[in-house]
């Protein structure tokens, strides 16, 4: 589904990602761990084609097509979707109107809004005055309507209270077709700090971003446990 | 000579406080006469240009219509009981008491434009809702400039008697985009106890037309004035600064404006509210876009008694082509216990907003269009759906030319 080969990315001459190689299969969910400033968000932005990131070398292939230099909207139309951690407010654009604009083959927005306890926000301006949890639900509602084949989720559990984390976890499971097993087509790359999301969304693999590069790949639970015990410094000495 | 006339004579050379000073001698008050007719027989106006200003000559879903071409009132009639629609001159002949409403809110000697409206008086409209009458559909009023280089001087009086509800849509337009002219319009609004007026004005002028409306509104106890002003077409010079006087307890005024200034357009637009009774409320919301023109956005809130609440919001966006937006919000609290605030912002289209929409699959052009559309969309509480449709239509038409 997604194949990143030896990718080096910079912003205004400063290297943020170095020699990243990453392969995500169809139906696979991948967790991405890493300390603050390690480049996790930059990697998601680079895959989506956002920001003023410059690809210095390497390439990104999606469904067999080189998308390294495609604009974000072309990547979205090919089936990549992203959940923003801090999305901007779009004044005067109602949530319901946004869903009409972006709807692809996804589910009925009204129905998804009901499941996300979000129906009362449909007439509100997009992200205007939304709390942390409301922003997450608005993002997931858009993604479920958009129906991407690869979803990039940036810390979906941050700022969400215990009541809503179950709602959000279920929405992500829905997005990633977690109930389909063998017929699953959807893939995901999920940034997590705390690992709480693993209680709700099973991941096939995990990987750690340290010093701007992918340091290791393995069982997500084992990686999380290792980070809990030894911190990210432990990753540097680990021989896995 | 009457006292009003004397004052007007004395002020006929007096420049206005705001806006470029115009030489009134460049315009002619001699205009051809146009014959009065039924609405369906109106032929001297371009229906398409009127419709773009919210005025429908079919008269459908309207509770009355008024059309003035240059200095001639060609149609004035209500279609709903409890509403009066007539030419101001005729109303002054019919009602002696109307003198008590003329030049009582707007000073005749405020500037050369008010003076000109008196000295070169060419009618205007009188609209009145009788006590308890509630209009479902708006009264439509059209002031139309047809002749070349003409000066149109009108005086409008609008009265909502106690417990009445009146919706008015005023469309102003020129016969052609090449027309040159001057429009001076005096409007005095009287909103009696627990009455309500929504007044939506859509301007569809031309690049060589100068416009000087002079409006004031008196709102009594429990009254509501909702003012929407939309100007999305080029105009040489536009300056207006309506004043609302909230004199009765619980009176409310809301001003919304959506402005677009293409290159060559100069707009000096704002409003003032004097909150002089307890529990009065005022909100002013302005959205200004420039693609090369100049917009000065003013707003003045004066709180004179304890417990008043007022807010002013002014947002400006400078699009490709440059231009200037100068926001001047002013708060004048004169006693303890007033609650007044303002926020103003001027900027460009935010890159992160464009990228956000692109990440959802919108092309860059679609993303920009969506953001601009959202920016221009002012959610107006209490606006009848038909007026909302007209405003949305005006905004949509401008988007097409803008993008």
Coordinates of C-alpha atoms in Angstrom, one line a residue:
Chain A
X1 CA 0.0 0.0 0.0
X2 CA 2.6 2.5 1.2
X3 CA 6.3 2.2 0.4
X4 CA 8.8 4.8 1.6
X5 CA 12.3 4.3 0.4
X6 CA 15.3 6.1 2.0
X7 CA 13.4 9.4 2.4
X8 CA 15.2 12.5 3.6
X9 CA 13.1 15.6 4.2
X10 CA 14.1 19.1 5.2
X11 CA 12.4 22.4 6.0
X12 CA 14.2 25.6 5.2
X13 CA 17.5 23.7 4.9
X14 CA 17.1 21.9 8.3
X15 CA 16.9 18.1 8.0
X16 CA 13.8 16.7 9.9
X17 CA 13.7 13.1 8.6
X18 CA 16.8 11.1 7.6
X19 CA 16.9 8.0 5.4
X20 CA 13.4 6.8 6.4
X21 CA 12.3 3.4 4.9
X22 CA 8.9 2.2 5.8
X23 CA 6.5 -0.3 4.2
X24 CA 2.8 -0.6 5.2
X25 CA 0.9 -3.5 3.6
X26 CA -2.8 -3.5 2.6
X27 CA -4.9 -4.0 5.7
X28 CA -2.0 -3.4 8.1
X29 CA -2.1 -1.0 11.1
X30 CA 1.2 0.4 12.1
X31 CA 2.0 2.3 15.4
X32 CA 4.6 5.0 15.3
X33 CA 6.3 5.8 18.6
X34 CA 8.9 8.5 19.2
X35 CA 9.7 11.3 21.7
X36 CA 8.7 14.9 21.2
X37 CA 10.6 16.4 18.3
X38 CA 11.7 13.1 16.8
X39 CA 9.9 13.9 13.5
X40 CA 6.7 11.8 13.8
X41 CA 4.3 14.6 12.8
X42 CA 6.8 15.6 10.0
X43 CA 6.7 12.1 8.6
X44 CA 2.9 12.2 8.4
X45 CA 3.0 15.6 6.8
X46 CA 5.5 14.5 4.3
X47 CA 3.4 11.4 3.4
X48 CA 0.4 13.7 2.9
X49 CA 2.4 16.3 1.0
X50 CA 1.6 19.2 3.5
X51 CA 3.7 22.1 4.8
X52 CA 6.8 23.5 3.3
X53 CA 8.7 20.2 3.5
X54 CA 11.3 19.5 0.8
X55 CA 12.1 15.9 -0.2
X56 CA 15.9 15.9 -0.4
X57 CA 16.2 12.3 -1.5
X58 CA 14.2 9.1 -1.6
X59 CA 10.7 8.5 -2.7
X60 CA 7.1 7.7 -1.5
X61 CA 5.1 5.1 -3.4
X62 CA 1.4 4.6 -2.9
X63 CA -0.5 1.7 -4.5
X64 CA 2.5 1.4 -6.8
X65 CA 2.5 5.0 -7.9
X66 CA 5.3 7.5 -7.1
X67 CA 3.5 10.3 -5.2
X68 CA 6.7 12.0 -3.9
X69 CA 6.0 15.3 -5.6
X70 CA 2.2 15.2 -5.9
X71 CA 0.2 18.0 -4.1
X72 CA -1.8 17.0 -1.1
X73 CA -5.2 17.1 -2.9
X74 CA -4.0 14.6 -5.4
X75 CA -2.7 12.3 -2.7
X76 CA -6.1 12.6 -0.9
X77 CA -7.9 11.7 -4.1
X78 CA -5.8 8.6 -4.5
X79 CA -6.9 7.5 -1.1
X80 CA -4.7 8.9 1.7
X81 CA -6.4 10.6 4.6
X82 CA -5.0 12.4 7.6
X83 CA -6.2 13.3 11.1
X84 CA -4.8 16.6 12.2
X85 CA -3.7 17.1 15.8
X86 CA -4.4 20.8 15.7
X87 CA -6.6 21.6 12.7
X88 CA -7.3 25.2 11.8
X89 CA -10.8 26.8 12.2
X90 CA -12.6 27.4 8.9
X91 CA -15.0 30.2 9.7
X92 CA -18.3 30.1 7.9
X93 CA -18.0 26.5 6.8
X94 CA -20.4 24.3 8.6
X95 CA -19.3 20.8 9.5
X96 CA -22.2 19.4 7.5
X97 CA -21.2 21.4 4.4
X98 CA -17.6 20.2 4.8
X99 CA -18.8 16.6 4.8
X100 CA -20.8 17.2 1.6
X101 CA -17.7 18.6 0.0
X102 CA -15.4 15.8 0.8
X103 CA -17.7 12.8 0.7
X104 CA -16.3 10.0 -1.4
X105 CA -17.6 6.5 -0.9
X106 CA -17.8 6.9 2.8
X107 CA -20.7 6.3 5.1
X108 CA -23.7 8.6 5.6
X109 CA -22.3 11.6 7.5
X110 CA -25.5 11.9 9.6
X111 CA -25.3 8.3 10.8
X112 CA -21.6 8.6 11.6
X113 CA -22.2 11.8 13.5
X114 CA -24.8 10.0 15.6
X115 CA -22.4 7.3 16.5
X116 CA -19.8 9.9 17.4
X117 CA -22.3 11.8 19.5
X118 CA -21.6 14.7 17.2
X119 CA -25.0 15.5 15.6
X120 CA -25.4 18.7 17.6
X121 CA -22.2 20.1 16.0
X122 CA -23.2 19.7 12.4
X123 CA -24.4 23.3 12.1
X124 CA -21.3 24.7 13.8
X125 CA -18.4 26.3 12.0
X126 CA -15.7 23.7 11.4
X127 CA -13.4 23.5 14.5
X128 CA -14.6 26.8 15.9
X129 CA -14.4 26.6 19.7
X130 CA -14.2 22.8 19.7
X131 CA -12.6 21.1 22.7
X132 CA -9.8 18.6 22.3
X133 CA -12.2 15.7 22.2
X134 CA -14.6 17.5 19.9
X135 CA -11.7 18.1 17.4
X136 CA -10.9 14.4 17.4
X137 CA -14.5 13.5 16.7
X138 CA -14.7 16.1 14.0
X139 CA -11.6 14.7 12.3
X140 CA -12.8 11.1 12.5
X141 CA -16.2 12.1 11.2
X142 CA -14.5 13.7 8.1
X143 CA -12.3 10.7 7.6
X144 CA -15.1 8.2 7.8
X145 CA -17.0 10.3 5.3
X146 CA -13.9 10.6 3.1
X147 CA -13.2 6.9 3.3
X148 CA -9.4 6.8 2.6
X149 CA -7.5 3.6 2.0
X150 CA -4.6 4.7 4.1
X151 CA -5.2 6.8 7.3
X152 CA -2.6 8.8 9.0
X153 CA -3.6 9.5 12.6
X154 CA -1.6 11.9 14.7
X155 CA -2.1 11.1 18.4
X156 CA -5.8 10.3 18.2
X157 CA -6.1 9.8 22.0
X158 CA -4.5 13.0 23.2
X159 CA -6.7 15.5 25.0
X160 CA -9.6 13.0 25.0
X161 CA -11.4 12.1 28.3
X162 CA -12.0 8.5 29.4
X163 CA -15.7 8.6 28.3
X164 CA -14.9 9.6 24.8
X165 CA -11.8 7.5 24.2
X166 CA -14.0 4.4 23.7
X167 CA -16.1 6.4 21.1
X168 CA -12.9 7.4 19.3
X169 CA -11.4 4.0 19.5
X170 CA -14.5 2.5 17.9
X171 CA -14.5 5.0 15.1
X172 CA -10.8 4.2 14.3
X173 CA -11.7 0.5 14.3
X174 CA -14.4 1.3 11.9
X175 CA -12.1 3.4 9.7
X176 CA -9.5 0.5 9.6
X177 CA -12.1 -2.2 9.0
X178 CA -11.0 -4.0 12.2
X179 CA -14.0 -6.3 12.1
X180 CA -13.4 -7.6 8.6
X181 CA -10.2 -9.6 9.3
X182 CA -9.2 -11.3 6.0
X183 CA -11.0 -9.0 3.7
X184 CA -9.5 -5.9 5.4
X185 CA -8.3 -3.4 2.8
X186 CA -7.7 -0.3 4.9
X187 CA -4.3 0.5 6.3
X188 CA -3.2 2.9 9.1
X189 CA -0.2 4.7 10.4
X190 CA -0.9 5.9 14.0
X191 CA 1.3 8.2 16.1
X192 CA 0.9 7.5 19.8
X193 CA 2.7 8.8 22.8
X194 CA 0.9 7.0 25.6
X195 CA 0.0 3.8 23.8
X196 CA -3.6 4.0 25.2
X197 CA -5.0 3.7 21.7
X198 CA -3.6 0.1 21.6
X199 CA -6.3 -0.8 24.2
X200 CA -8.9 -0.1 21.5
X201 CA -7.2 -0.6 18.2
X202 CA -5.0 -3.6 17.5
X203 CA -1.9 -2.9 15.6
X204 CA 0.1 -5.3 13.5
X205 CA 3.4 -3.7 14.0
X206 CA 5.1 -0.8 15.7
X207 CA 8.1 1.2 14.9
X208 CA 10.1 3.9 16.7
X209 CA 11.4 7.1 15.3
X210 CA 14.6 8.2 17.0
X211 CA 16.9 10.9 15.9
X212 CA 14.8 11.6 12.7
X213 CA 15.0 8.0 11.5
X214 CA 13.1 4.7 11.9
X215 CA 15.1 2.9 14.5
X216 CA 13.3 -0.4 14.9
X217 CA 10.2 -2.2 13.9
X218 CA 8.5 -5.0 15.8
X219 CA 5.6 -6.0 18.0
X220 CA 3.9 -2.8 19.1
X221 CA 3.2 -4.0 22.7
X222 CA 6.8 -5.1 23.2
X223 CA 8.1 -1.8 21.8
X224 CA 5.8 0.1 24.1
X225 CA 6.8 -1.9 27.1
X226 CA 10.5 -1.4 26.3
X227 CA 9.9 2.4 26.0
X228 CA 8.1 2.4 29.3
X229 CA 10.9 0.5 31.0
X230 CA 14.0 2.1 29.4
X231 CA 12.8 5.3 27.7
X232 CA 13.7 6.2 24.2
X233 CA 17.4 6.1 25.2
X234 CA 16.9 2.4 25.6
X235 CA 16.0 2.2 21.9
X236 CA 19.5 3.5 21.0
X237 CA 21.2 0.6 22.8
X238 CA 18.6 -2.1 22.0
X239 CA 19.9 -4.7 19.6
X240 CA 16.6 -5.9 18.4
Chain B
X1 CA -37.9 80.1 4.2
X2 CA -38.3 77.3 6.7
X3 CA -35.8 76.7 9.4
X4 CA -34.8 73.3 7.9
X5 CA -34.3 74.9 4.5
X6 CA -32.2 77.7 6.0
X7 CA -30.0 75.1 7.7
X8 CA -29.6 73.2 4.5
X9 CA -28.6 76.3 2.6
X10 CA -26.0 77.1 5.2
X11 CA -24.6 73.5 5.0
X12 CA -24.5 73.1 1.2
X13 CA -20.8 73.5 1.0
X14 CA -20.0 71.6 4.2
X15 CA -17.7 68.5 3.6
X16 CA -18.6 65.3 5.4
X17 CA -16.6 64.1 8.4
X18 CA -15.6 60.9 6.5
X19 CA -15.0 59.9 2.9
X20 CA -13.6 61.8 -0.1
X21 CA -15.2 65.2 -0.6
X22 CA -17.3 65.3 -3.8
X23 CA -18.1 68.2 -6.0
X24 CA -21.9 68.1 -6.2
X25 CA -21.9 70.6 -9.1
X26 CA -20.5 67.8 -11.3
X27 CA -23.8 66.1 -11.2
X28 CA -27.2 67.1 -12.6
X29 CA -30.5 67.1 -10.8
X30 CA -32.4 67.6 -14.1
X31 CA -33.7 64.2 -15.0
X32 CA -36.3 62.9 -17.4
X33 CA -39.8 62.0 -16.0
X34 CA -40.8 58.4 -16.1
X35 CA -44.4 57.4 -15.9
X36 CA -45.9 55.5 -13.1
X37 CA -47.1 51.9 -13.8
X38 CA -48.0 48.6 -12.4
X39 CA -45.1 46.4 -11.2
X40 CA -45.5 43.9 -14.0
X41 CA -45.4 46.7 -16.6
X42 CA -42.2 48.2 -15.4
X43 CA -40.0 48.5 -18.5
X44 CA -37.5 51.3 -17.7
X45 CA -35.3 49.2 -15.4
X46 CA -33.1 46.2 -16.2
X47 CA -34.8 43.3 -14.3
X48 CA -31.6 41.3 -14.1
X49 CA -29.6 44.2 -12.5
X50 CA -32.4 44.7 -10.1
X51 CA -32.6 41.0 -9.2
X52 CA -28.9 41.0 -8.4
X53 CA -29.7 43.6 -5.9
X54 CA -32.5 41.5 -4.4
X55 CA -35.4 43.3 -6.0
X56 CA -37.8 41.0 -8.0
X57 CA -40.1 42.8 -10.4
X58 CA -42.5 39.8 -10.4
X59 CA -43.4 41.0 -6.9
X60 CA -43.8 37.4 -5.8
X61 CA -43.2 36.8 -2.1
X62 CA -43.1 40.5 -1.3
X63 CA -45.5 42.4 0.9
X64 CA -45.1 45.6 -1.2
X65 CA -42.9 47.2 -3.7
X66 CA -41.4 50.6 -4.4
X67 CA -39.4 51.6 -7.5
X68 CA -37.9 55.0 -8.1
X69 CA -36.0 55.7 -11.3
X70 CA -33.8 58.8 -11.0
X71 CA -36.3 61.3 -9.5
X72 CA -39.5 59.5 -10.6
X73 CA -41.4 57.2 -8.4
X74 CA -42.8 54.7 -11.0
X75 CA -44.4 52.2 -8.6
X76 CA -45.3 52.3 -4.9
X77 CA -47.9 49.9 -3.4
X78 CA -48.3 47.4 -0.6
X79 CA -49.7 44.0 -1.2
X80 CA -50.3 43.1 2.4
X81 CA -52.8 44.6 4.8
X82 CA -51.3 46.6 7.7
X83 CA -48.4 47.8 5.6
X84 CA -48.2 51.2 3.9
X85 CA -45.8 51.7 1.0
X86 CA -45.8 55.1 -0.8
X87 CA -43.7 57.9 -2.1
X88 CA -42.4 60.2 0.6
X89 CA -43.9 63.3 -1.0
X90 CA -47.3 61.7 -1.1
X91 CA -47.0 60.5 2.5
X92 CA -46.1 64.0 3.6
X93 CA -49.3 65.3 1.8
X94 CA -51.4 62.6 3.4
X95 CA -50.2 62.8 7.0
X96 CA -49.6 66.1 8.7
X97 CA -47.9 64.3 11.6
X98 CA -45.2 63.0 9.3
X99 CA -43.4 66.4 9.6
X100 CA -42.5 65.2 13.1
X101 CA -40.5 62.4 11.6
X102 CA -38.7 64.3 9.0
X103 CA -35.1 65.4 9.7
X104 CA -35.5 64.5 13.4
X105 CA -32.9 61.7 13.5
X106 CA -30.5 62.9 10.7
X107 CA -29.4 66.5 10.9
X108 CA -30.2 68.4 7.7
X109 CA -27.0 70.4 8.1
X110 CA -24.8 67.4 8.9
X111 CA -22.9 67.9 5.6
X112 CA -23.4 68.9 2.0
X113 CA -25.1 65.6 1.2
X114 CA -27.9 66.0 3.8
X115 CA -28.3 69.6 2.6
X116 CA -28.5 68.4 -1.0
X117 CA -31.2 65.9 -0.1
X118 CA -33.3 68.7 1.3
X119 CA -32.6 71.3 -1.3
X120 CA -32.9 68.9 -4.3
X121 CA -35.5 66.6 -2.7
X122 CA -36.6 64.0 -5.2
X123 CA -39.0 61.8 -3.2
X124 CA -38.0 58.4 -1.7
X125 CA -40.1 55.9 0.1
X126 CA -42.3 55.9 3.1
X127 CA -42.9 52.4 4.6
X128 CA -45.0 51.9 7.7
X129 CA -46.2 48.8 9.6
X130 CA -49.4 49.5 11.5
X131 CA -49.6 48.6 15.2
X132 CA -49.4 44.8 15.6
X133 CA -49.0 44.1 11.9
X134 CA -46.4 41.5 11.0
X135 CA -45.1 41.1 7.5
X136 CA -44.2 37.6 6.4
X137 CA -42.6 38.7 3.2
X138 CA -40.3 41.7 2.8
X139 CA -41.3 45.0 1.3
X140 CA -38.9 45.6 -1.6
X141 CA -37.6 49.1 -2.4
X142 CA -35.5 49.9 -5.4
X143 CA -33.6 53.2 -6.0
X144 CA -32.4 53.1 -9.6
X145 CA -30.0 55.4 -11.5
X146 CA -30.9 55.4 -15.2
X147 CA -29.7 58.8 -16.6
X148 CA -26.1 59.6 -17.1
X149 CA -24.3 61.8 -14.6
X150 CA -27.4 62.3 -12.5
X151 CA -27.7 63.2 -8.8
X152 CA -30.4 61.2 -7.0
X153 CA -31.6 62.8 -3.7
X154 CA -34.1 60.7 -1.8
X155 CA -35.5 60.8 1.7
X156 CA -36.9 57.6 3.2
X157 CA -39.0 57.3 6.3
X158 CA -39.6 53.9 7.8
X159 CA -41.9 53.4 10.8
X160 CA -42.7 50.2 12.7
X161 CA -45.5 51.0 15.0
X162 CA -45.9 49.2 18.4
X163 CA -45.7 45.4 18.3
X164 CA -45.3 45.3 14.5
X165 CA -42.7 43.5 12.4
X166 CA -41.4 44.8 9.1
X167 CA -38.9 43.3 6.7
X168 CA -37.4 45.5 4.0
X169 CA -35.0 44.7 1.2
X170 CA -33.6 47.6 -0.5
X171 CA -31.7 47.1 -3.8
X172 CA -29.9 50.0 -5.4
X173 CA -28.6 49.7 -8.9
X174 CA -27.5 51.5 -12.0
X175 CA -28.8 50.9 -15.5
X176 CA -25.4 49.9 -16.8
X177 CA -22.0 49.2 -15.4
X178 CA -20.7 52.2 -17.3
X179 CA -23.1 54.7 -15.7
X180 CA -21.8 57.7 -13.8
X181 CA -23.8 59.3 -11.1
X182 CA -24.4 60.2 -7.4
X183 CA -26.9 58.7 -5.0
X184 CA -27.7 60.5 -1.8
X185 CA -30.2 58.7 0.4
X186 CA -31.5 59.9 3.8
X187 CA -33.2 57.1 5.8
X188 CA -34.9 57.7 9.1
X189 CA -36.1 54.6 11.0
X190 CA -38.6 54.7 13.9
X191 CA -39.0 51.5 15.8
X192 CA -41.7 51.8 18.4
X193 CA -42.2 49.7 21.5
X194 CA -41.7 45.9 20.9
X195 CA -41.5 46.4 17.2
X196 CA -39.0 44.9 14.9
X197 CA -37.4 45.9 11.6
X198 CA -35.0 43.9 9.5
X199 CA -33.4 46.0 6.8
X200 CA -31.3 44.4 4.2
X201 CA -29.6 46.7 1.7
X202 CA -27.9 45.2 -1.4
X203 CA -25.9 47.7 -3.5
X204 CA -25.2 47.0 -7.1
X205 CA -23.6 50.2 -8.3
X206 CA -21.0 50.9 -10.9
X207 CA -17.4 51.9 -11.0
X208 CA -18.2 55.6 -11.6
X209 CA -20.9 56.0 -9.1
X210 CA -20.6 57.8 -5.8
X211 CA -22.9 56.9 -2.9
X212 CA -23.7 58.8 0.3
X213 CA -26.4 57.2 2.4
X214 CA -27.3 59.0 5.6
X215 CA -29.3 56.9 8.0
X216 CA -30.4 57.0 11.6
X217 CA -32.5 54.7 13.7
X218 CA -34.4 55.3 16.9
X219 CA -35.3 52.1 18.8
X220 CA -37.8 52.2 21.7
X221 CA -38.4 49.8 24.5
X222 CA -38.0 46.1 23.5
X223 CA -37.5 47.1 19.8
X224 CA -35.2 45.3 17.5
X225 CA -33.3 46.6 14.4
X226 CA -31.4 44.2 12.3
X227 CA -29.4 45.8 9.5
X228 CA -27.6 43.9 6.7
X229 CA -25.5 45.7 4.3
X230 CA -24.1 44.0 1.2
X231 CA -21.9 45.7 -1.3
X232 CA -19.9 43.3 -3.6
X233 CA -19.7 45.4 -6.7
X234 CA -17.3 48.1 -7.8
X235 CA -18.3 51.6 -6.7
X236 CA -16.2 54.8 -7.1
X237 CA -16.7 56.1 -3.6
X238 CA -19.1 54.9 -0.9
X239 CA -19.3 56.4 2.5
X240 CA -22.0 55.6 5.1
X241 CA -22.1 55.6 8.9
X242 CA -25.6 54.9 10.1
X243 CA -26.4 55.8 13.7
X244 CA -28.6 53.8 16.0
X245 CA -30.1 55.4 19.1
X246 CA -31.2 52.7 21.6
X247 CA -33.5 54.9 23.8
X248 CA -35.8 52.3 25.3
X249 CA -35.1 49.6 27.8
X250 CA -34.1 46.3 26.2
X251 CA -33.7 47.7 22.7
X252 CA -31.4 45.8 20.4
X253 CA -29.5 46.7 17.2
X254 CA -27.4 44.4 15.0
X255 CA -25.4 45.5 12.1
X256 CA -23.9 43.0 9.6
X257 CA -21.9 44.0 6.6
X258 CA -20.2 42.1 3.8
X259 CA -18.0 44.2 1.6
X260 CA -15.9 43.5 -1.4
X261 CA -13.7 46.2 -2.9
X262 CA -12.2 45.5 -6.3
X263 CA -9.4 47.8 -7.7
X264 CA -10.6 51.4 -8.0
X265 CA -13.2 51.1 -5.3
X266 CA -13.1 53.2 -2.2
X267 CA -15.4 52.3 0.7
X268 CA -15.7 54.1 4.1
X269 CA -18.3 52.1 5.9
X270 CA -19.3 51.7 9.5
X271 CA -22.0 52.2 12.0
X272 CA -22.5 53.9 15.3
X273 CA -24.7 52.9 18.3
X274 CA -25.6 55.0 21.3
X275 CA -26.9 52.7 24.1
X276 CA -28.7 55.1 26.4
X277 CA -31.2 52.9 28.1
X278 CA -30.8 49.9 30.5
X279 CA -30.4 46.4 29.1
X280 CA -29.8 47.7 25.6
X281 CA -27.7 45.5 23.3
X282 CA -25.8 46.1 20.1
X283 CA -23.7 43.8 17.9
X284 CA -21.7 44.9 14.8
X285 CA -20.2 42.3 12.5
X286 CA -18.2 43.3 9.5
X287 CA -16.6 41.1 6.8
X288 CA -14.4 43.0 4.3
X289 CA -12.6 41.6 1.3
X290 CA -10.3 43.6 -1.0
X291 CA -8.9 42.6 -4.3
X292 CA -7.2 45.9 -4.9
X293 CA -9.7 48.5 -3.5
X294 CA -9.7 50.4 -0.2
X295 CA -12.0 49.7 2.7
X296 CA -12.2 51.7 5.9
X297 CA -14.2 49.9 8.4
X298 CA -15.5 52.0 11.3
X299 CA -17.5 51.0 14.3
X300 CA -18.4 53.1 17.3
X301 CA -20.2 51.9 20.4
X302 CA -21.2 54.4 23.1
X303 CA -22.4 53.1 26.4
X304 CA -24.2 55.7 28.4
X305 CA -25.9 53.7 31.2
X306 CA -25.0 50.8 33.4
X307 CA -25.9 47.3 32.2
X308 CA -25.6 47.8 28.4
X309 CA -23.8 45.2 26.4
X310 CA -22.2 45.7 23.0
X311 CA -19.7 43.9 20.8
X312 CA -18.0 44.9 17.6
X313 CA -16.3 42.4 15.3
X314 CA -14.4 43.4 12.2
X315 CA -12.5 40.9 10.0
X316 CA -10.7 41.8 6.8
X317 CA -9.1 39.7 4.2
X318 CA -6.7 41.0 1.5
X319 CA -6.8 38.7 -1.5
X320 CA -4.6 38.6 -4.6
X321 CA -4.3 42.0 -6.1
X322 CA -3.6 43.8 -2.8
X323 CA -5.6 46.8 -1.6
X324 CA -6.0 48.2 1.8
X325 CA -8.3 47.5 4.8
X326 CA -8.2 50.0 7.6
X327 CA -10.2 48.9 10.7
X328 CA -11.2 51.5 13.2
X329 CA -13.2 50.0 16.1
X330 CA -14.0 52.5 18.9
X331 CA -15.5 51.9 22.3
X332 CA -16.8 54.8 24.4
X333 CA -17.9 53.7 27.8
X334 CA -19.3 56.7 29.8
X335 CA -20.4 55.1 33.1
X336 CA -19.4 52.2 35.4
X337 CA -21.0 48.9 34.6
X338 CA -21.0 48.9 30.8
X339 CA -19.9 45.7 29.0
X340 CA -18.4 46.6 25.6
X341 CA -15.8 44.7 23.6
X342 CA -14.3 44.6 20.1
X343 CA -12.1 42.3 18.0
X344 CA -10.5 43.2 14.7
X345 CA -8.3 41.2 12.4
X346 CA -6.9 41.8 9.0
X347 CA -5.0 39.2 7.1
X348 CA -4.6 37.0 4.0
X349 CA -6.0 33.5 3.4
X350 CA -4.2 31.3 5.8
X351 CA -2.0 28.7 4.2
X352 CA -2.8 26.1 6.9
X353 CA -6.5 26.4 6.1
X354 CA -5.9 25.9 2.4
X355 CA -3.7 22.8 3.1
X356 CA -6.3 21.4 5.5
X357 CA -8.9 21.4 2.8
X358 CA -6.5 20.1 0.2
X359 CA -5.7 17.2 2.6
X360 CA -9.4 16.4 2.3
X361 CA -9.3 16.2 -1.5
X362 CA -10.2 19.8 -2.5
X363 CA -8.0 21.4 -5.2
X364 CA -6.1 24.5 -4.2
X365 CA -8.6 26.7 -6.1
X366 CA -11.6 24.9 -4.5
X367 CA -10.0 25.3 -1.1
X368 CA -9.5 29.1 -1.6
X369 CA -13.1 29.4 -2.8
X370 CA -14.4 27.5 0.1
X371 CA -12.5 29.7 2.6
X372 CA -13.6 32.9 0.9
X373 CA -17.2 31.8 0.8
X374 CA -17.0 30.9 4.5
X375 CA -15.5 34.3 5.3
X376 CA -18.3 36.1 3.5
X377 CA -21.0 34.0 5.1
X378 CA -22.4 35.9 8.1
X379 CA -24.8 33.9 10.0
X380 CA -27.6 36.4 10.7
X381 CA -29.9 35.5 13.5
X382 CA -33.5 36.3 13.0
X383 CA -33.3 36.8 9.2
X384 CA -36.3 35.6 7.3
X385 CA -35.3 32.8 4.9
X386 CA -36.2 34.8 1.8
X387 CA -33.8 37.6 2.8
X388 CA -31.2 35.1 3.5
X389 CA -31.7 33.6 0.0
X390 CA -31.2 37.1 -1.5
X391 CA -28.1 37.8 0.5
X392 CA -26.7 34.3 -0.4
X393 CA -27.5 35.0 -4.0
X394 CA -25.6 38.3 -4.0
X395 CA -22.6 36.6 -2.3
X396 CA -22.7 33.7 -4.8
X397 CA -22.7 36.1 -7.8
X398 CA -19.7 37.9 -6.4
X399 CA -17.8 34.7 -5.8
X400 CA -18.2 33.7 -9.5
X401 CA -16.5 37.0 -10.5
X402 CA -14.0 36.9 -7.7
X403 CA -12.7 33.4 -8.3

